mmCIF file of C-alpha atoms in Angstrom:
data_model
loop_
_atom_site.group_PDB
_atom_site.id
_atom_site.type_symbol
_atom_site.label_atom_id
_atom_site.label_comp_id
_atom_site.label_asym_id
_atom_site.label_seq_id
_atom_site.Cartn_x
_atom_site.Cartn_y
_atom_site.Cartn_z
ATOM 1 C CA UNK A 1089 7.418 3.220 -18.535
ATOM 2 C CA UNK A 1090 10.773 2.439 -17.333
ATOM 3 C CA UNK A 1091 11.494 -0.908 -15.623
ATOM 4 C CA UNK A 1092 10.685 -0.747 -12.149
ATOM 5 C CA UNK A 1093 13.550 -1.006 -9.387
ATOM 6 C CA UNK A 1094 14.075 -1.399 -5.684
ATOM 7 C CA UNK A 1095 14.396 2.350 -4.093
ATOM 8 C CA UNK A 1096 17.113 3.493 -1.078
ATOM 9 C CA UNK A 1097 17.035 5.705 1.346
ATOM 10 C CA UNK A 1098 18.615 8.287 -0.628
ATOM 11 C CA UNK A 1099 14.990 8.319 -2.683
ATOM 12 C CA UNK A 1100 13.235 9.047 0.021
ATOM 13 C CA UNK A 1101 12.937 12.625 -0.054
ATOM 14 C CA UNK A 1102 11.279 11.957 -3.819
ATOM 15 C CA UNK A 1103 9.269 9.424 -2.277
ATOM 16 C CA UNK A 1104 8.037 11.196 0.494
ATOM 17 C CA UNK A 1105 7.308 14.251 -1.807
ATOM 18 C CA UNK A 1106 4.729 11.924 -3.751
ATOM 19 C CA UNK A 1107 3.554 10.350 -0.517
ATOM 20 C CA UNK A 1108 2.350 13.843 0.842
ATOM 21 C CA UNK A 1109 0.987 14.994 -2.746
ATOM 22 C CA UNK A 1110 -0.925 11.344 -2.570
ATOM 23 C CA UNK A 1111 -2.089 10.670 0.887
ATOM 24 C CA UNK A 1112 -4.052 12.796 3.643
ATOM 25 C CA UNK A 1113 -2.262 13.105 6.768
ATOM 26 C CA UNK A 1114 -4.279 9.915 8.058
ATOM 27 C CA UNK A 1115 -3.653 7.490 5.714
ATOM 28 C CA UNK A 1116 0.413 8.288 5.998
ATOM 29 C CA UNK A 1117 2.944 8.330 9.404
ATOM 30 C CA UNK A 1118 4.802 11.157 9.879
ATOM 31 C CA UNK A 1119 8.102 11.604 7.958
ATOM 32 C CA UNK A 1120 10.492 10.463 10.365
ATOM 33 C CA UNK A 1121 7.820 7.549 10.979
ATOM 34 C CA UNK A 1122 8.149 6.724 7.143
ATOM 35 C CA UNK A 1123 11.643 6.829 6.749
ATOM 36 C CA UNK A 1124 12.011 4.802 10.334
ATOM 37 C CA UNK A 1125 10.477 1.687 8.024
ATOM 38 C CA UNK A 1126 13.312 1.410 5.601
ATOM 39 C CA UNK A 1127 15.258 -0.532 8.269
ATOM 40 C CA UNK A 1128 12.291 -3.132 8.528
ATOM 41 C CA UNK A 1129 13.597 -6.200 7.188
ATOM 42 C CA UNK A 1130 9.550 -6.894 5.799
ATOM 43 C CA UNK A 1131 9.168 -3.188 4.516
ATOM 44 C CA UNK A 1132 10.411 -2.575 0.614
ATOM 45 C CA UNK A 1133 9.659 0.834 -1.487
ATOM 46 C CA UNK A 1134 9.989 -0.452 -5.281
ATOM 47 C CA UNK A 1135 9.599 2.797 -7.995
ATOM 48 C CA UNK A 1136 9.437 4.284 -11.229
ATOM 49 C CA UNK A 1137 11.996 6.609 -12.591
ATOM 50 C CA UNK A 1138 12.039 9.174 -15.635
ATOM 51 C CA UNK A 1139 14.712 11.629 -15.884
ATOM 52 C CA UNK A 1140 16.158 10.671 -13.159
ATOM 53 C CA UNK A 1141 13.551 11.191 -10.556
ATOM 54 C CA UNK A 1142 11.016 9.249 -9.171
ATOM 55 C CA UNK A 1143 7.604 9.583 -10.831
ATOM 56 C CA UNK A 1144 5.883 6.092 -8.990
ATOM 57 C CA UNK A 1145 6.072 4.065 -6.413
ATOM 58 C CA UNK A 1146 4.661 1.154 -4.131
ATOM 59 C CA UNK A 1147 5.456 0.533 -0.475
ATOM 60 C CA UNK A 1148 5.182 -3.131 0.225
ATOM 61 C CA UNK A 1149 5.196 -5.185 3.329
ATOM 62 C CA UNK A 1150 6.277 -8.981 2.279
ATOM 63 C CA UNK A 1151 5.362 -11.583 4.391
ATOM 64 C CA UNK A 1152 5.562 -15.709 4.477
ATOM 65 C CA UNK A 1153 1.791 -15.940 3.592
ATOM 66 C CA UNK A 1154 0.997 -12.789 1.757
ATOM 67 C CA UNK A 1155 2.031 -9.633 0.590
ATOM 68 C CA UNK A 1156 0.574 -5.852 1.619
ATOM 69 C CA UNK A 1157 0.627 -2.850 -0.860
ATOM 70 C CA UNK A 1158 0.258 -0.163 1.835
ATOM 71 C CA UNK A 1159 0.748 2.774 -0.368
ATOM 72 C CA UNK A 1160 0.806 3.114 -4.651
ATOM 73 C CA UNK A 1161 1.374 6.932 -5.555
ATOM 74 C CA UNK A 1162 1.950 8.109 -8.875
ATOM 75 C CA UNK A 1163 3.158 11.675 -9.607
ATOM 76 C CA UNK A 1164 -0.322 13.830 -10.669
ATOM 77 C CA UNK A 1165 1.253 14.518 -14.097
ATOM 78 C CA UNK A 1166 1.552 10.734 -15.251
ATOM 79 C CA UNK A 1167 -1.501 9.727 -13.687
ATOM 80 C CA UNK A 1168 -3.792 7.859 -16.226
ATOM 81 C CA UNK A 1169 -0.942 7.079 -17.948
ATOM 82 C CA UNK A 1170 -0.721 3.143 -16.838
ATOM 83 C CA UNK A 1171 2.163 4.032 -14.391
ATOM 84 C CA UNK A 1172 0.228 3.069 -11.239
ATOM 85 C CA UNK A 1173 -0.794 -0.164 -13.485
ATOM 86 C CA UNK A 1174 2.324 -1.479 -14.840
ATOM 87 C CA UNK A 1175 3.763 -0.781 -11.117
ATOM 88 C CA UNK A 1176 1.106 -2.987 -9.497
ATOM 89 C CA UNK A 1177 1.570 -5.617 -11.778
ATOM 90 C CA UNK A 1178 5.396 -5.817 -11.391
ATOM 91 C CA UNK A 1179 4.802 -5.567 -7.698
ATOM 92 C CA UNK A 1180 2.178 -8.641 -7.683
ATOM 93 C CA UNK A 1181 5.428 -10.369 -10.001
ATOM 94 C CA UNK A 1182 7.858 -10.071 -7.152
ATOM 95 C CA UNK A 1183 6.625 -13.285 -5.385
ATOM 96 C CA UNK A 1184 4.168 -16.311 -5.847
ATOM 97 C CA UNK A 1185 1.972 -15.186 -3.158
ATOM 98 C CA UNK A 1186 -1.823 -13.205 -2.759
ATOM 99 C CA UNK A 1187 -1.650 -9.468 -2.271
ATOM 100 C CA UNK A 1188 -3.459 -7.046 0.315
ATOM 101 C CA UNK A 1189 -4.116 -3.648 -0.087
ATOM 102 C CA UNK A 1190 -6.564 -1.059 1.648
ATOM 103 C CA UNK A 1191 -9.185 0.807 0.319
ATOM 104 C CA UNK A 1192 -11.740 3.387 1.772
ATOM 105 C CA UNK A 1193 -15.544 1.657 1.597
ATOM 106 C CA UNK A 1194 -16.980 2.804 -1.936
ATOM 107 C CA UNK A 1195 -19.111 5.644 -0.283
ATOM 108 C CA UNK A 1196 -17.541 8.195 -2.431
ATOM 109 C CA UNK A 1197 -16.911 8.876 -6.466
ATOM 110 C CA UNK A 1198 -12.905 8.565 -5.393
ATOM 111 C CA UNK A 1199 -12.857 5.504 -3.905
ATOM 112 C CA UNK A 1200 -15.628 3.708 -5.849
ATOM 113 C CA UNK A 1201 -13.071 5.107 -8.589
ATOM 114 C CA UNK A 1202 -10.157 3.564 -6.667
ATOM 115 C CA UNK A 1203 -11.739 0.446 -6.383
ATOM 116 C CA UNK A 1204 -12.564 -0.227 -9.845
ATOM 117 C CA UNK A 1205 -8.579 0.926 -10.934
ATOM 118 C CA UNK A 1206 -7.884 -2.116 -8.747
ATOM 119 C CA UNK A 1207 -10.478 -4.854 -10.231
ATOM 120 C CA UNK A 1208 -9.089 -3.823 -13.366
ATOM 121 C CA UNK A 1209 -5.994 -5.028 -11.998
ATOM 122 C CA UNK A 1210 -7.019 -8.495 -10.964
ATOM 123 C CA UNK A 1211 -8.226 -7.440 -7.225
ATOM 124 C CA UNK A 1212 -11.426 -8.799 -5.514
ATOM 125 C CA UNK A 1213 -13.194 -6.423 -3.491
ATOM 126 C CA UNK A 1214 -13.735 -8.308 0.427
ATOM 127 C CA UNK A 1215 -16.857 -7.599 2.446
ATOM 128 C CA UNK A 1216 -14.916 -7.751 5.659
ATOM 129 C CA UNK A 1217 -14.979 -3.987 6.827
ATOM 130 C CA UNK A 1218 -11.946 -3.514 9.529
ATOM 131 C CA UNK A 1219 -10.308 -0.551 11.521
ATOM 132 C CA UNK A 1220 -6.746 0.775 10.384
ATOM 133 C CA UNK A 1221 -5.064 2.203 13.507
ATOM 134 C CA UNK A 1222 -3.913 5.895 13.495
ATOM 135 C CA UNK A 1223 -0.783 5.742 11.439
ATOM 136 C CA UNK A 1224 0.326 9.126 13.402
ATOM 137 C CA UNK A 1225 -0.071 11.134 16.956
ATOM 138 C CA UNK A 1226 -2.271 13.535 14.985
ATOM 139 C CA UNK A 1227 -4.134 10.931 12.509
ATOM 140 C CA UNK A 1228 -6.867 9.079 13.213
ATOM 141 C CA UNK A 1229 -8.754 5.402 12.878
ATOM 142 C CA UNK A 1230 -9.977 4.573 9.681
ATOM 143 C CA UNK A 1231 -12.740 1.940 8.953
ATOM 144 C CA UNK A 1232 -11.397 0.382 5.505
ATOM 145 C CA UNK A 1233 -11.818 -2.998 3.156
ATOM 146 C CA UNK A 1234 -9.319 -5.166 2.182
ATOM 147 C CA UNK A 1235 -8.807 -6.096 -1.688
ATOM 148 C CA UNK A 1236 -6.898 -9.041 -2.692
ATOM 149 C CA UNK A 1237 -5.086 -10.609 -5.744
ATOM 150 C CA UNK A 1238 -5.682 -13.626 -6.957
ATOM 151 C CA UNK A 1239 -9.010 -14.050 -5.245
ATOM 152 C CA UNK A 1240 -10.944 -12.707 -2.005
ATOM 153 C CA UNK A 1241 -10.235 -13.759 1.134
ATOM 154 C CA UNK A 1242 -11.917 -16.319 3.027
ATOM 155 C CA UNK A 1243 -12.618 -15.041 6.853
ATOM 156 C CA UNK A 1244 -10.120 -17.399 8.231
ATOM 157 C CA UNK A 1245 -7.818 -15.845 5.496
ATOM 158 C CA UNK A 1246 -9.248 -11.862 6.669
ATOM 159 C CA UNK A 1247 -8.458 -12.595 10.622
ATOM 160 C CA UNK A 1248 -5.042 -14.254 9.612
ATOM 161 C CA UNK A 1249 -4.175 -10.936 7.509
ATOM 162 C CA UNK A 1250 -5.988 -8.737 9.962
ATOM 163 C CA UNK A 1251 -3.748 -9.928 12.852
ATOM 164 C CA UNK A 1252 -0.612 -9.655 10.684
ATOM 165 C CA UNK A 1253 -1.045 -6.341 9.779
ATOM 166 C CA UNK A 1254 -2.172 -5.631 13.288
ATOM 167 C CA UNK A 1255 1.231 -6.606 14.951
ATOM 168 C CA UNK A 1256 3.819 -6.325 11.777
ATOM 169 C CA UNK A 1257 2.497 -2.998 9.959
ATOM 170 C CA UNK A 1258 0.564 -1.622 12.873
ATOM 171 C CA UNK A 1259 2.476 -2.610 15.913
ATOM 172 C CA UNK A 1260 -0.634 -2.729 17.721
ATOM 173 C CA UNK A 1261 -2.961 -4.862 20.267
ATOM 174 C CA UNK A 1262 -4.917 -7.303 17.458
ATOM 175 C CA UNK A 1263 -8.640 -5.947 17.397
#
């Protein structure tokens, strides 16, 4: 895998591309929504290259107390090939602080799936179910779980990271 680097705005389009391939309509904002984030001083999208193009990447909110891994994407040919791993690591590198990501409840093969790619990784699963506001006009609520890296979260810890994400990622009323 090539070493992992910092993306502009003139990668979007690629990013965006894997974004769409990657994510229902729900779990992603609308293009100009995405692209609106770059000028977020917390918002970073960090990616893999080959040839050229971008093959992987991670969009990651960094905050004082924690950092969020709101979307991983890997393009469908390299999945399985320990792209989405060796990107997650680097990401959980960039800073000396726990990491928060979102997963759909283990209901399904996919996300029980999803779930165990991430223990592999070092995340604990948290038992604190929450809702994820509509990312777009036509998107809808989610009810998701919170993993973290290096350990779960305590529920001080959850309603701490719940309200963060509620007003920086979210921009929304806290729930």
């Amino acid at each position: 895998m090539n070493r992992p680097e910092r993306l502009t705005e003139q990668d979007f389009a690629q990013v965006w591309r894997l974004m769409e391939e990657s994510f229902p309509t729900d779990e992603r904002r609308s293009c100009a929504g995405q692209k609106e984030l770059l000028a977020n001083p917390h918002y970073r999208l960090y990616g893999v290259r080959r040839e050229g193009d971008v093959t992987a990447f991670a969009a990651v909110w960094k905050f004082d107390e924690f950092m969020f891994v709101e979307h991983l994407a890997v393009d469908p040919a390299l999945r399985n090939s320990g792209t989405g791993a060796a990107l997650l690591a680097w990401v959980c590198a960039l800073r000396d602080l726990p990491v928060v990501l979102e997963v759909e409840p283990p209901a399904e093969e996919i996300a029980k799936r999803r779930i165990g790619f991430y223990e592999r990784n070092g995340f604990f699963l948290n038992a604190y179910y929450y809702i994820q506001p509509a990312l777009s006009e036509e998107g809808k609520e989610l009810m998701l779980l919170l993993m973290t890296r290096p350990e779960k979260l305590t529920g001080a810890e959850f309603v701490r990271v719940r309200e963060t994400l509620y007003r920086q990622v979210y921009v929304c009323p806290e729930g």
